[in-house]
Every structure is written in C-alpha cells, then in structure tokens.
Amino acid sequence: MTNVTLITGDGIGPEIAQAAQRCINATGAKINWEIREAGIDVMAKAGTPLPDSTVESIKKNALALKAPITTPVGAGFRSINVHLRQIFDLYACVRPCKSYKGVRSRYSNIDLVLVRENTEDLYAGIEFEKGKDDTAELINWLNKHSKKQIRSDSGISIKPISVAGTERIVQYAFDYARKMGRMKVTSVHKANIMKFTDGLWLEVSRQVAAKNSDIEFEDRIVDNMCMQLVQKPELYDVLVLPNLYGDILSDLCAGLVGGLGVAPGANIGEKVAIFEATHGSAPKYKGLNKVNPVALILSGVLLLRHIGNTAEANKLENAVAAVIAEGKDVTYDMKADRNDPTAVGTQEMANAIIKKITG
Ligand code: NAD
C-alpha cells in the first residue's frame, strides 16, 4: 500500500478529486488515501486555509494528489499553492502538454513538457504593500541607490533568481529529458531586459547545458517563445522556465492541446511530490457536476508513474484517451458545441473511464 494525501481543495476541487480517486482506484493500484482539506471552504471551521493536519499528512506520506484551491484576488490569504511549494521546497513543476485524439484543438501531435522553477522569481511572495512604513523605507533606499526613481505610492514585488535555484531546475530539466528519451531543452528568459535576474538564469542555464552536452540546448526570449509556440510548437521538446513565465506559458501550452481541462501537472521536491491539474478552482462551476475531471485524472497518471505503477498508469491514460477519442461520455468543454445536451457530468465521465479500465 502506498499512502497518498488527497487534498480536496475548494470550488470544483472536491468533485474532481472524487472522480480522480475513483478512476485511480479502478486501476487496482494499492493506494491508501488520506483525505485532507485546504482552501476557502475549510477556512471558516479551521480558522486557516491550510490546516496543520493537511501539512502533516503530506509531510508523512511525501505524496499528494491536490485538487485546485482558490486564491482570493487582492485581499484575503496568500496563495496556498505557492505556500505549499515553498514549505516543501517543490522546486520543479512539470507540465506535460500532449495532444489526445478527439480533443478539439488547432494543433495535433503536440508533445511538449514544461519544467517550471517553482520557488523563486516574482512568485517568491516577497511583497511590500503600498503606503506601509517598510515599503516607504525600501523605496527611499532604492531611490538612494538607483538612478531610476520609484513613486512613493508604489507597491513592490521582489524577483529573486539565484545560481543555486537555477542550477537545480535546469539540471532537473536535463535529467528529465534524458530519462524520458527527449532530445532538446530550451531555456526561456528575458535576459535582454532583466540582466541581473534573467541574465543570471541564462548564464547558469548555459553552464549547466555545457555539462549535459548529450542533450541539445538552446534559449529563447519569452515573448519570442510565445510566438514560436503558437506558430511552430513542433520545434520544441522540453522547456525550462523561471516561475512567472512558467506559469503563463503552462496555460498557453494547455491551450495548444485543447485547454485547461486536459493539462496535468506535478510539483516535485527532493522529498515530497504533489500532483495537481494546471487549471484552478473555477468557482462558478462549483457543485454543478459539470467540469472536466481529466486534468486531475492525468495528474493521477503522473503520480502512478512516479511511484512505479507503470501498468496502472498506462491503463488509466489509455482509458482516458479512449473516452476522449469516442467523444460521447465527455463533459461540455469537450463537445463541439458547449451547449450540447449530450454532454455528461464530471462523475459520469469518470464512470465511462472506469468502465474502459474494468472492461
Ligand atoms: P480556472 O482554471 O479556475 O478557470 C478558468 C476557466 O477555465 C473556467 O471558468 C472554466 O471555463 C475553465 N475550466 C477550468 N477548469 C476546468 C475544468 N476542469 N473543466 C472545464 N473547464 C474548466 O482559472 P481562474 O478562474 O483564473 O482561477 C480561479 C481560482 O483558482 C483563482 O482563485 C486562482 O487563484 C485559483 N487557481 C488555483 C490553482 C491551483 O490550485 N493549482 C491553479 C490556478 C488557479
């Protein structure tokens, strides 16, 4: 038995978590699920969006499947997703973007993997609020030490990029490429403008690439990368990106393969791995049994591969692919017409996947 923490999240989280759990169980994988909560729903009763029991369970099991969690905009608590990545030092976010037959998309045969640095950059959560004393102190210091002047009514977010952080993520991208039989790693940056952060990222990327010369290496400026991915995605293989660009390009690449509904992800650290869909908690669909469970189910496929349950992972991925290819028992977002009355609900799509697995 492998112990796995199942974080049910909020918004559409609990319903897709249930669907994913049922599909993974149907493969026969020997998983002992520890169900834990996080997000706005548990906030009222636990007084925190991330109860200690959830953190302890992840720490003990070192493995979690996590449904999405809402991050209120502007106010409220800071992102639990970012917080979890920081406390467990989940430095690598791996997002495969693969075309499945039957998914409506402008492209076919896309098979890209994004490796996003998960702990640094503007997402490090080092922020100074407009009007606060420490913000004024920081602005004064910066104005004294820089030719550029910052307005006193500014808010400030800090973008740290380190040698150590860049080395380990770029090395991870090369190791991943080698393990998965992939040919090329592309490092993405804006080194022409942010010389001391993205410039450092590029310099370190090149140094790591020189030690991994069996795999092809190239770099791209992030804006050019966006255009290239839209025009000729087939030229790319494994992309390694700082946190913010990684976040944005993950959604772009999810769009290339048919949308957020089919984009899985894994957050990997030295000790702990958390698997989750790329999409968020889509609060407007909460409780409607409407949304697509596939991204979280495919995150389960990544989890099964991670723990060496390759046969179970293949069974589940093939079942998902078959249901999508048939296009019958799929949610509204996978139908040609989003108002198609033959679209099925979240649990019904999971049932169809389970039926393919169990025969
Ligand atoms: P979202 O991904 O939740 O939803 C955007 C739109 O995508 C939805 O309105 C819906 O049309 C579609 N969509 C998303 N998931 C779908 C699914 N499974 N099936 C069908 N359609 C789906 O993005 P958002 O609205 O920007 O974010 C909502 C909340 O989720 C925010 O608070 C955000 O911070 C949070 N979020 C959490 C995570 C996470 O937990 N890892 C990731 C991204 C966003």
Tab-separated table of C-alpha atoms and ligand atoms in Angstrom:
chain	number	residue	atom	x	y	z
A	1	MET	CA	0.000	0.000	0.000
A	2	THR	CA	1.201	3.494	-0.820
A	3	ASN	CA	-0.116	6.283	1.394
A	4	VAL	CA	-1.215	9.316	-0.609
A	5	THR	CA	-2.743	12.517	0.771
A	6	LEU	CA	-5.780	13.583	-1.254
A	7	ILE	CA	-6.333	17.333	-0.852
A	8	THR	CA	-9.872	18.037	-1.897
A	9	GLY	CA	-9.453	21.821	-2.378
A	10	ASP	CA	-12.402	24.161	-2.945
A	11	GLY	CA	-14.592	25.345	-5.830
A	12	ILE	CA	-14.735	22.408	-8.258
A	13	GLY	CA	-11.957	20.703	-6.268
A	14	PRO	CA	-13.986	18.180	-4.212
A	15	GLU	CA	-15.918	16.865	-7.242
A	16	ILE	CA	-12.873	16.336	-9.463
A	17	ALA	CA	-10.922	14.896	-6.520
A	18	GLN	CA	-13.660	12.313	-6.043
A	19	ALA	CA	-13.680	11.478	-9.773
A	20	ALA	CA	-9.874	11.129	-9.897
A	21	GLN	CA	-9.762	8.984	-6.760
A	22	ARG	CA	-12.381	6.612	-8.168
A	23	CYS	CA	-10.547	6.286	-11.511
A	24	ILE	CA	-7.173	5.650	-9.859
A	25	ASN	CA	-8.698	3.032	-7.536
A	26	ALA	CA	-10.226	1.296	-10.563
A	27	THR	CA	-6.735	0.581	-11.951
A	28	GLY	CA	-6.099	-1.713	-8.981
A	29	ALA	CA	-3.260	0.493	-7.701
A	30	LYS	CA	-2.786	-0.182	-4.000
A	31	ILE	CA	-3.276	3.297	-2.619
A	32	ASN	CA	-4.341	4.211	0.888
A	33	TRP	CA	-5.877	7.676	0.578
A	34	GLU	CA	-5.680	10.153	3.450
A	35	ILE	CA	-8.287	12.795	2.694
A	36	ARG	CA	-7.374	16.303	3.843
A	37	GLU	CA	-8.817	19.762	3.267
A	38	ALA	CA	-7.336	23.097	2.202
A	39	GLY	CA	-8.776	26.312	0.780
A	40	ILE	CA	-11.611	28.736	1.421
A	41	ASP	CA	-14.169	26.085	2.406
A	42	VAL	CA	-12.145	24.843	5.394
A	43	MET	CA	-11.120	28.402	6.378
A	44	ALA	CA	-14.365	29.045	8.314
A	45	LYS	CA	-14.175	25.968	10.524
A	46	ALA	CA	-10.404	25.606	10.897
A	47	GLY	CA	-9.510	29.320	11.000
A	48	THR	CA	-6.844	28.723	8.387
A	49	PRO	CA	-6.976	27.741	4.712
A	50	LEU	CA	-4.137	25.263	5.304
A	51	PRO	CA	-4.768	23.223	8.477
A	52	ASP	CA	-1.751	21.631	10.216
A	53	SER	CA	-3.302	18.179	9.721
A	54	THR	CA	-3.045	18.679	5.938
A	55	VAL	CA	0.590	19.755	6.086
A	56	GLU	CA	1.447	16.883	8.497
A	57	SER	CA	-0.212	14.322	6.236
A	58	ILE	CA	1.749	15.491	3.178
A	59	LYS	CA	4.959	15.502	5.197
A	60	LYS	CA	4.347	11.944	6.432
A	61	ASN	CA	3.249	10.472	3.100
A	62	ALA	CA	5.590	12.533	0.872
A	63	LEU	CA	2.975	12.166	-1.871
A	64	ALA	CA	-0.218	14.096	-2.545
A	65	LEU	CA	-2.849	14.488	-5.212
A	66	LYS	CA	-4.207	18.002	-4.885
A	67	ALA	CA	-7.406	19.489	-6.266
A	68	PRO	CA	-7.399	23.232	-7.022
A	69	ILE	CA	-7.604	25.903	-4.335
A	70	THR	CA	-8.937	29.452	-4.758
A	71	THR	CA	-6.594	32.376	-4.180
A	72	PRO	CA	-8.720	35.460	-3.475
A	73	VAL	CA	-7.548	38.396	-5.628
A	74	GLY	CA	-6.039	41.406	-3.856
A	75	ALA	CA	-7.072	40.530	-0.290
A	76	GLY	CA	-7.532	37.502	1.982
A	77	PHE	CA	-4.950	34.790	2.348
A	78	ARG	CA	-1.868	34.332	0.204
A	79	SER	CA	-1.849	31.531	-2.330
A	80	ILE	CA	-1.897	28.118	-0.610
A	81	ASN	CA	-0.498	26.670	-3.820
A	82	VAL	CA	2.537	28.942	-3.636
A	83	HIS	CA	2.841	28.296	0.123
A	84	LEU	CA	2.833	24.502	-0.284
A	85	ARG	CA	5.512	24.745	-2.950
A	86	GLN	CA	7.636	26.822	-0.609
A	87	ILE	CA	7.275	24.785	2.590
A	88	PHE	CA	8.074	21.505	0.847
A	89	ASP	CA	10.609	23.123	-1.480
A	90	LEU	CA	8.806	21.710	-4.510
A	91	TYR	CA	11.237	23.340	-6.866
A	92	ALA	CA	10.216	21.638	-10.110
A	93	CYS	CA	6.785	21.951	-11.665
A	94	VAL	CA	6.486	19.507	-14.535
A	95	ARG	CA	3.662	20.035	-17.007
A	96	PRO	CA	3.365	17.663	-19.934
A	97	CYS	CA	1.229	19.059	-22.769
A	98	LYS	CA	0.213	16.284	-25.111
A	99	SER	CA	-2.356	16.091	-27.900
A	100	TYR	CA	-5.065	13.455	-27.411
A	101	LYS	CA	-7.174	12.356	-30.359
A	102	GLY	CA	-10.663	13.768	-30.024
A	103	VAL	CA	-9.693	16.881	-28.104
A	104	ARG	CA	-10.659	19.904	-30.150
A	105	SER	CA	-7.533	21.917	-30.837
A	106	ARG	CA	-5.880	23.869	-33.634
A	107	TYR	CA	-2.893	21.524	-33.425
A	108	SER	CA	-2.278	17.793	-33.371
A	109	ASN	CA	0.789	15.753	-32.358
A	110	ILE	CA	1.998	18.211	-29.736
A	111	ASP	CA	4.191	16.589	-27.120
A	112	LEU	CA	5.844	19.277	-25.030
A	113	VAL	CA	6.965	19.271	-21.407
A	114	LEU	CA	7.300	22.474	-19.411
A	115	VAL	CA	9.648	22.405	-16.438
A	116	ARG	CA	8.899	25.471	-14.334
A	117	GLU	CA	11.050	26.705	-11.457
A	118	ASN	CA	8.676	26.788	-8.545
A	119	THR	CA	10.263	28.619	-5.626
A	120	GLU	CA	11.844	31.875	-6.774
A	121	ASP	CA	11.113	34.808	-9.074
A	122	LEU	CA	8.194	37.213	-8.570
A	123	TYR	CA	6.280	34.275	-7.075
A	124	ALA	CA	8.569	34.105	-4.037
A	125	GLY	CA	5.887	36.104	-2.203
A	126	ILE	CA	8.252	38.899	-1.116
A	127	GLU	CA	5.931	41.863	-1.390
A	128	PHE	CA	5.682	45.327	0.095
A	129	GLU	CA	2.260	46.943	0.273
A	130	LYS	CA	1.634	50.489	-0.915
A	131	GLY	CA	1.622	53.057	1.899
A	132	LYS	CA	3.260	50.868	4.606
A	133	ASP	CA	6.253	52.139	6.610
A	134	ASP	CA	8.583	49.362	5.494
A	135	THR	CA	7.574	49.989	1.884
A	136	ALA	CA	8.448	53.674	2.252
A	137	GLU	CA	11.774	52.697	3.827
A	138	LEU	CA	12.511	50.323	0.929
A	139	ILE	CA	11.532	52.930	-1.678
A	140	ASN	CA	13.783	55.509	-0.012
A	141	TRP	CA	16.681	53.062	-0.016
A	142	LEU	CA	16.115	52.134	-3.652
A	143	ASN	CA	15.789	55.748	-4.736
A	144	LYS	CA	19.084	56.478	-2.999
A	145	HIS	CA	20.899	53.556	-4.654
A	146	SER	CA	19.395	53.599	-8.147
A	147	LYS	CA	19.290	56.111	-10.986
A	148	LYS	CA	15.659	55.123	-11.560
A	149	GLN	CA	13.167	56.641	-9.138
A	150	ILE	CA	10.193	54.756	-7.720
A	151	ARG	CA	6.983	56.668	-6.976
A	152	SER	CA	6.122	56.865	-3.271
A	153	ASP	CA	2.633	55.434	-3.910
A	154	SER	CA	4.037	52.166	-5.313
A	155	GLY	CA	3.592	48.586	-4.189
A	156	ILE	CA	6.670	46.405	-4.663
A	157	SER	CA	7.174	42.734	-5.507
A	158	ILE	CA	10.686	41.314	-5.414
A	159	LYS	CA	12.108	38.992	-8.082
A	160	PRO	CA	14.909	36.824	-6.695
A	161	ILE	CA	16.695	34.424	-9.083
A	162	SER	CA	19.672	32.545	-7.624
A	163	VAL	CA	22.536	30.497	-9.040
A	164	ALA	CA	21.630	27.505	-6.831
A	165	GLY	CA	17.917	27.678	-7.701
A	166	THR	CA	18.619	27.952	-11.416
A	167	GLU	CA	21.245	25.215	-11.407
A	168	ARG	CA	18.983	22.632	-9.815
A	169	ILE	CA	15.957	23.326	-12.052
A	170	VAL	CA	17.959	23.368	-15.291
A	171	GLN	CA	19.767	20.188	-14.202
A	172	TYR	CA	16.350	18.659	-13.393
A	173	ALA	CA	15.176	19.531	-16.937
A	174	PHE	CA	18.203	17.765	-18.447
A	175	ASP	CA	17.782	14.739	-16.167
A	176	TYR	CA	14.082	14.568	-17.051
A	177	ALA	CA	14.851	14.862	-20.796
A	178	ARG	CA	17.421	12.068	-20.580
A	179	LYS	CA	15.138	9.779	-18.541
A	180	MET	CA	12.199	10.291	-20.905
A	181	GLY	CA	14.250	9.944	-24.093
A	182	ARG	CA	13.750	13.547	-25.150
A	183	MET	CA	16.125	15.400	-27.431
A	184	LYS	CA	16.236	19.082	-26.537
A	185	VAL	CA	15.991	21.540	-23.642
A	186	THR	CA	15.052	25.184	-24.326
A	187	SER	CA	15.733	27.740	-21.568
A	188	VAL	CA	13.283	30.669	-21.580
A	189	HIS	CA	14.119	34.139	-20.198
A	190	LYS	CA	14.019	37.899	-20.679
A	191	ALA	CA	17.757	38.362	-20.197
A	192	ASN	CA	17.921	41.283	-22.615
A	193	ILE	CA	15.930	43.455	-20.171
A	194	MET	CA	16.389	41.950	-16.679
A	195	LYS	CA	20.123	41.444	-16.786
A	196	PHE	CA	20.751	40.599	-13.130
A	197	THR	CA	17.916	38.083	-12.735
A	198	ASP	CA	17.028	36.598	-16.116
A	199	GLY	CA	20.575	37.328	-17.287
A	200	LEU	CA	21.856	35.188	-14.420
A	201	TRP	CA	19.297	32.500	-15.278
A	202	LEU	CA	20.596	32.372	-18.845
A	203	GLU	CA	24.248	32.322	-17.830
A	204	VAL	CA	23.651	29.448	-15.374
A	205	SER	CA	21.465	27.615	-17.935
A	206	ARG	CA	24.371	27.696	-20.382
A	207	GLN	CA	26.802	26.425	-17.730
A	208	VAL	CA	24.508	23.511	-16.843
A	209	ALA	CA	23.934	22.777	-20.551
A	210	ALA	CA	27.694	22.543	-21.090
A	211	LYS	CA	27.776	19.697	-18.525
A	212	ASN	CA	24.892	17.915	-20.292
A	213	SER	CA	26.102	18.081	-23.853
A	214	ASP	CA	24.401	14.770	-24.821
A	215	ILE	CA	21.111	16.732	-24.959
A	216	GLU	CA	20.630	19.642	-27.369
A	217	PHE	CA	20.274	23.063	-25.744
A	218	GLU	CA	19.008	26.426	-26.924
A	219	ASP	CA	17.491	29.532	-25.355
A	220	ARG	CA	14.584	31.793	-26.275
A	221	ILE	CA	13.415	35.209	-25.094
A	222	VAL	CA	9.990	34.707	-23.533
A	223	ASP	CA	7.982	36.935	-25.889
A	224	ASN	CA	9.533	35.261	-28.929
A	225	MET	CA	8.913	31.886	-27.258
A	226	CYS	CA	5.189	32.678	-27.028
A	227	MET	CA	5.012	33.460	-30.726
A	228	GLN	CA	7.059	30.401	-31.691
A	229	LEU	CA	4.858	28.107	-29.590
A	230	VAL	CA	1.791	29.398	-31.387
A	231	GLN	CA	3.398	29.223	-34.849
A	232	LYS	CA	5.523	26.068	-34.697
A	233	PRO	CA	5.138	24.179	-31.420
A	234	GLU	CA	6.505	21.022	-33.044
A	235	LEU	CA	10.023	22.519	-32.907
A	236	TYR	CA	10.076	22.318	-29.094
A	237	ASP	CA	10.521	19.461	-26.668
A	238	VAL	CA	11.397	20.263	-23.018
A	239	LEU	CA	11.157	23.919	-21.945
A	240	VAL	CA	12.724	25.131	-18.689
A	241	LEU	CA	11.424	28.437	-17.343
A	242	PRO	CA	11.583	30.754	-14.320
A	243	ASN	CA	8.438	30.715	-12.180
A	244	LEU	CA	6.313	33.512	-13.690
A	245	TYR	CA	6.956	32.706	-17.359
A	246	GLY	CA	6.436	29.049	-16.495
A	247	ASP	CA	3.031	29.816	-15.046
A	248	ILE	CA	1.904	31.816	-18.075
A	249	LEU	CA	3.343	29.504	-20.727
A	250	SER	CA	1.824	26.465	-18.987
A	251	ASP	CA	-1.613	27.887	-19.735
A	252	LEU	CA	-0.552	28.809	-23.271
A	253	CYS	CA	0.643	25.247	-23.891
A	254	ALA	CA	-2.507	23.856	-22.263
A	255	GLY	CA	-4.384	25.921	-24.850
A	256	LEU	CA	-2.341	24.358	-27.653
A	257	VAL	CA	-3.501	20.877	-26.659
A	258	GLY	CA	-7.143	21.743	-26.114
A	259	GLY	CA	-7.396	23.672	-22.897
A	260	LEU	CA	-7.046	23.511	-19.162
A	261	GLY	CA	-9.411	20.575	-18.898
A	262	VAL	CA	-6.692	18.166	-20.111
A	263	ALA	CA	-3.480	19.643	-18.648
A	264	PRO	CA	-1.945	17.722	-15.716
A	265	GLY	CA	0.982	18.745	-13.522
A	266	ALA	CA	3.459	17.586	-10.910
A	267	ASN	CA	5.336	19.585	-8.294
A	268	ILE	CA	8.489	17.769	-7.346
A	269	GLY	CA	10.929	18.353	-4.479
A	270	GLU	CA	13.789	16.362	-3.005
A	271	LYS	CA	11.425	14.672	-0.511
A	272	VAL	CA	7.795	15.434	-1.416
A	273	ALA	CA	5.833	15.313	-4.688
A	274	ILE	CA	2.400	16.902	-5.153
A	275	PHE	CA	0.379	16.211	-8.295
A	276	GLU	CA	-2.271	18.660	-9.475
A	277	ALA	CA	-4.164	19.923	-12.507
A	278	THR	CA	-2.964	23.099	-14.215
A	279	HIS	CA	-6.410	24.662	-14.005
A	280	GLY	CA	-7.842	26.478	-11.000
A	281	SER	CA	-10.916	26.071	-8.825
A	282	ALA	CA	-13.375	27.511	-11.418
A	283	PRO	CA	-15.697	28.704	-8.588
A	284	LYS	CA	-18.604	29.469	-10.932
A	285	TYR	CA	-18.967	25.738	-11.652
A	286	LYS	CA	-18.782	24.656	-8.006
A	287	GLY	CA	-21.139	21.824	-7.110
A	288	LEU	CA	-22.640	21.557	-10.599
A	289	ASN	CA	-21.059	18.182	-11.516
A	290	LYS	CA	-20.195	19.862	-14.811
A	291	VAL	CA	-16.449	20.302	-15.241
A	292	ASN	CA	-13.921	18.046	-16.855
A	293	PRO	CA	-12.077	15.760	-14.397
A	294	VAL	CA	-9.401	14.714	-16.934
A	295	ALA	CA	-6.586	17.091	-15.901
A	296	LEU	CA	-6.658	15.797	-12.326
A	297	ILE	CA	-7.049	12.191	-13.518
A	298	LEU	CA	-3.992	12.636	-15.788
A	299	SER	CA	-2.174	14.125	-12.780
A	300	GLY	CA	-3.023	10.800	-11.145
A	301	VAL	CA	-1.371	9.078	-14.121
A	302	LEU	CA	1.796	11.089	-13.401
A	303	LEU	CA	1.550	10.085	-9.732
A	304	LEU	CA	1.203	6.400	-10.625
A	305	ARG	CA	4.283	6.653	-12.897
A	306	HIS	CA	6.164	8.458	-10.120
A	307	ILE	CA	5.571	5.565	-7.678
A	308	GLY	CA	6.479	2.978	-10.301
A	309	ASN	CA	2.924	1.767	-11.021
A	310	THR	CA	3.567	1.943	-14.751
A	311	ALA	CA	0.999	-0.668	-15.802
A	312	GLU	CA	-1.740	1.059	-13.783
A	313	ALA	CA	-0.675	4.454	-15.179
A	314	ASN	CA	-0.842	3.182	-18.769
A	315	LYS	CA	-4.218	1.556	-18.134
A	316	LEU	CA	-5.621	4.828	-16.804
A	317	GLU	CA	-4.117	7.012	-19.545
A	318	ASN	CA	-5.369	4.650	-22.262
A	319	ALA	CA	-8.851	4.648	-20.735
A	320	VAL	CA	-8.918	8.453	-20.633
A	321	ALA	CA	-7.654	8.618	-24.236
A	322	ALA	CA	-10.309	6.135	-25.376
A	323	VAL	CA	-13.195	8.021	-23.744
A	324	ILE	CA	-11.966	11.315	-25.213
A	325	ALA	CA	-11.464	9.779	-28.671
A	326	GLU	CA	-15.040	8.410	-28.663
A	327	GLY	CA	-16.304	11.856	-27.664
A	328	LYS	CA	-19.565	10.505	-26.282
A	329	ASP	CA	-19.297	10.395	-22.478
A	330	VAL	CA	-17.408	13.661	-22.159
A	331	THR	CA	-18.068	16.934	-20.352
A	332	TYR	CA	-19.418	20.069	-22.057
A	333	ASP	CA	-15.984	21.548	-22.742
A	334	MET	CA	-15.038	18.574	-24.938
A	335	LYS	CA	-18.123	18.798	-27.131
A	336	ALA	CA	-18.012	20.782	-30.386
A	337	ASP	CA	-20.948	22.830	-29.071
A	338	ARG	CA	-20.546	23.749	-25.395
A	339	ASN	CA	-24.340	23.653	-25.048
A	340	ASP	CA	-24.553	20.129	-26.466
A	341	PRO	CA	-27.236	18.417	-24.340
A	342	THR	CA	-25.451	15.046	-24.692
A	343	ALA	CA	-22.509	16.286	-22.573
A	344	VAL	CA	-22.198	14.237	-19.392
A	345	GLY	CA	-21.300	15.350	-15.875
A	346	THR	CA	-17.981	15.049	-14.033
A	347	GLN	CA	-18.858	11.783	-12.272
A	348	GLU	CA	-20.436	10.269	-15.404
A	349	MET	CA	-17.253	10.923	-17.396
A	350	ALA	CA	-15.298	9.255	-14.577
A	351	ASN	CA	-17.729	6.301	-14.772
A	352	ALA	CA	-17.033	5.955	-18.510
A	353	ILE	CA	-13.271	5.955	-17.849
A	354	ILE	CA	-13.692	3.337	-15.109
A	355	LYS	CA	-15.738	1.192	-17.487
A	356	LYS	CA	-12.883	1.250	-20.023
A	357	ILE	CA	-10.437	0.167	-17.299
A	358	THR	CA	-12.523	-2.614	-15.846
A	359	GLY	CA	-13.893	-3.761	-19.208
B	1	NAD	P1	-9.699	28.447	-13.577
B	1	NAD	O1	-8.751	27.472	-14.184
B	1	NAD	O2	-10.251	28.066	-12.263
B	1	NAD	O3	-10.920	28.684	-14.551
B	1	NAD	C1	-10.848	29.377	-15.774
B	1	NAD	C2	-11.890	28.837	-16.719
B	1	NAD	O4	-11.367	27.631	-17.272
B	1	NAD	C3	-13.186	28.413	-16.036
B	1	NAD	O5	-14.101	29.435	-15.965
B	1	NAD	C4	-13.650	27.319	-16.950
B	1	NAD	O6	-14.300	27.895	-18.079
B	1	NAD	C5	-12.389	26.682	-17.418
B	1	NAD	N1	-12.034	25.487	-16.657
B	1	NAD	C6	-11.141	25.373	-15.658
B	1	NAD	N2	-11.066	24.132	-15.223
B	1	NAD	C7	-11.949	23.429	-15.959
B	1	NAD	C8	-12.331	22.066	-15.983
B	1	NAD	N3	-11.803	21.155	-15.157
B	1	NAD	N4	-13.272	21.687	-16.870
B	1	NAD	C9	-13.822	22.563	-17.705
B	1	NAD	N5	-13.498	23.852	-17.745
B	1	NAD	C10	-12.573	24.285	-16.873
B	1	NAD	O7	-8.925	29.834	-13.516
B	1	NAD	P2	-9.289	31.174	-12.755
B	1	NAD	O8	-10.741	31.470	-12.926
B	1	NAD	O9	-8.278	32.129	-13.193
B	1	NAD	O10	-8.997	30.851	-11.239
B	1	NAD	C11	-9.979	30.507	-10.278
B	1	NAD	C12	-9.283	30.327	-8.947
B	1	NAD	O11	-8.404	29.188	-8.989
B	1	NAD	C13	-8.407	31.519	-8.556
B	1	NAD	O12	-8.604	31.791	-7.195
B	1	NAD	C14	-6.992	31.042	-8.813
B	1	NAD	O13	-6.060	31.661	-7.987
B	1	NAD	C15	-7.127	29.576	-8.478
B	1	NAD	N6	-6.100	28.716	-9.117
B	1	NAD	C16	-5.692	27.651	-8.406
B	1	NAD	C17	-4.780	26.780	-8.967
B	1	NAD	C18	-4.330	25.606	-8.148
B	1	NAD	O14	-4.948	25.270	-7.153
B	1	NAD	N7	-3.282	24.935	-8.537
B	1	NAD	C19	-4.300	26.976	-10.255
B	1	NAD	C20	-4.786	28.064	-10.992
B	1	NAD	C21	-5.698	28.938	-10.403
